[in-house]
């Protein structure tokens, strides 16, 4: 063994020289190359303890058995931009927003780039706007955790509208096994309310939405977990072609106004195979939405899946072509609901709620044209016209009332069909309220349980035509 020491030492020395030469060549090339970070960090061993994640020469690629591929010959150039390579610490304490912004800018400019949020790290992020337009096929791969500012006081006063704002992005995917944590508990605490009221001069009591997508198209969000938002977990406005698949949204039942997914002025949306539990609507569909397909969702706790509230402060509301099917609702306040304020105008048309299994839901089927968030709202003649609403196969248990359809006197609901509704009280003591239908026209088809549903709706429907005419051309 001793005899071999000398030659092996020389061999090691040669190897070190080779490695040094290769390394410095790569690093010089890297500095002149826009895609340095993808290459340098592709094979990076994370958590190797030097604690210095500032972009710069990195010797770890040299320890990889194969050299970094050259982009010229790479058939599918996938460029990975790891946020750790842009100065992020990932310790959950240091503010990594600047690093995320820098990584976004780099990834945004590269074709088919992946911005990576690695697992086993927590990144504290201040309110941030991640803006396009970007090169096509950008992927945000979230395997680690993104943390919002932990206390109400640590949010900058000027940006209380949302936490992470995706703006003007097309052809974009968010995926991964990671978590987006809005750390909202402080915002839900009633004892904090006077303090929150003072935070925003313009909108007193304003709380931030966790993820917002603004004017964005062809966006996919899948697999990730979004938890504990101060307000809505995810909001899409003025957007289209959205696909949400296999995500988890979770916040406590008593967290106020924490909608799961909130859609506004957004078209062509598919929300599927996801678990949503929160303190407000699991999915909330607002004005300007059409062609929305929500299916294979488990909802609860929460307030169910809702259209509205629509027509607040005499505004115009237009919602059409909504399909909600294959849903499991457990321990929610409502099931399939449409809510409008008195005095609004516009219409809700072509809505289908089907195959909804309810368990201990307070009111599984609800249309409320007298929606009011105060003790009392003034009666008004105008109302958002509701027509073509189908409830099909709504089956399970309720705790207060099986059906509550309260439509306006002046603008009755029409073509509301009840098909195969089978609802039983959850417990012997609960569910005492009878089915209620007010100014609601439509047809019902057996089986209908309780049988009071059968004579709840008003049959026919020519009498109201003149009354709703004024709404026909609004949308
Ligand atoms: C999005 O992708 C489609 C299909 O690949 C392409 O036609 C379109 O130009 C892309 N849009 C943007 C803004 O990159
Ligand atoms: C949507 O975006 C994906 C990439 O994220 C792209 O492959 C696809 O072609 C786009 N589709 C359209 C219709 O733009
Ligand atoms: C609510 O705030 C009070 C006072 O700041 C605090 O003592 C309490 O622990 C908070 N509760 C929660 C659930 O955060
Ligand atoms: C759903 O997402 C989880 C991560 O949250 C992942 O482990 C699982 O493979 C995904 N399922 C499908 C069908 O993509
Ligand atoms: C109702 O909406 C569904 C889903 O968007 C759509 O496929 C269907 O064509 C619409 N029906 C009418 C009559 O507009
Ligand atoms: C408002 O309308 C509802 C439903 O028609 C009725 O029960 C109520 O008495 C009205 N309230 C006032 C103040 O007119």
Short mmCIF file of N, CA, C and O and ligand atoms in Angstrom, two decimals, residues 176-178 222-225 245-248 273, ligand 4:
data_model
loop_
_atom_site.label_atom_id
_atom_site.label_comp_id
_atom_site.label_asym_id
_atom_site.label_seq_id
_atom_site.Cartn_x
_atom_site.Cartn_y
_atom_site.Cartn_z
N UNK A 176 -45.65 22.07 -7.95
CA UNK A 176 -44.69 21.64 -6.93
C UNK A 176 -45.38 21.10 -5.69
O UNK A 176 -46.60 21.17 -5.56
N UNK A 177 -44.57 20.57 -4.80
CA UNK A 177 -45.12 19.97 -3.58
C UNK A 177 -45.05 20.94 -2.41
O UNK A 177 -45.29 20.57 -1.27
N UNK A 178 -44.72 22.19 -2.69
CA UNK A 178 -44.49 23.17 -1.63
C UNK A 178 -45.75 23.85 -1.12
O UNK A 178 -46.86 23.53 -1.53
N UNK A 222 -51.01 23.90 -10.19
CA UNK A 222 -51.30 22.54 -9.75
C UNK A 222 -50.41 22.07 -8.60
O UNK A 222 -49.31 22.58 -8.38
N UNK A 223 -50.94 21.14 -7.87
CA UNK A 223 -50.26 20.37 -6.81
C UNK A 223 -49.92 21.14 -5.52
O UNK A 223 -49.77 20.53 -4.47
N UNK A 224 -49.76 22.44 -5.59
CA UNK A 224 -49.28 23.17 -4.42
C UNK A 224 -50.35 23.29 -3.34
O UNK A 224 -51.53 22.99 -3.56
N UNK A 225 -49.90 23.76 -2.19
CA UNK A 225 -50.76 23.98 -1.05
C UNK A 225 -50.74 25.47 -0.71
O UNK A 225 -49.67 26.08 -0.69
N UNK A 245 -55.61 22.54 -10.67
CA UNK A 245 -55.72 21.09 -10.56
C UNK A 245 -54.92 20.56 -9.37
O UNK A 245 -53.75 20.92 -9.20
N UNK A 246 -55.57 19.74 -8.58
CA UNK A 246 -54.87 19.00 -7.51
C UNK A 246 -54.19 19.92 -6.50
O UNK A 246 -53.08 19.67 -6.05
N UNK A 247 -54.85 21.01 -6.16
CA UNK A 247 -54.25 21.87 -5.13
C UNK A 247 -55.00 21.69 -3.80
O UNK A 247 -56.10 21.14 -3.76
N UNK A 248 -54.38 22.17 -2.75
CA UNK A 248 -54.99 22.16 -1.43
C UNK A 248 -55.04 23.58 -0.92
O UNK A 248 -54.03 24.30 -1.00
N UNK A 273 -60.27 18.53 -9.03
CA UNK A 273 -59.53 17.59 -8.18
C UNK A 273 -58.73 18.30 -7.09
O UNK A 273 -57.51 18.12 -6.97
C1 LIG B 4 -51.09 16.03 -6.38
O1 LIG B 4 -50.19 16.87 -5.66
C2 LIG B 4 -49.35 16.18 -4.74
C3 LIG B 4 -48.47 17.21 -4.06
O2 LIG B 4 -49.25 18.11 -3.33
C4 LIG B 4 -48.51 15.15 -5.46
O3 LIG B 4 -47.75 14.45 -4.51
C5 LIG B 4 -49.40 14.21 -6.23
O4 LIG B 4 -48.60 13.33 -7.00
C6 LIG B 4 -50.31 15.00 -7.17
N1 LIG B 4 -51.24 14.10 -7.82
C7 LIG B 4 -51.41 14.06 -9.13
C8 LIG B 4 -52.42 13.11 -9.62
O5 LIG B 4 -50.78 14.80 -9.88
#
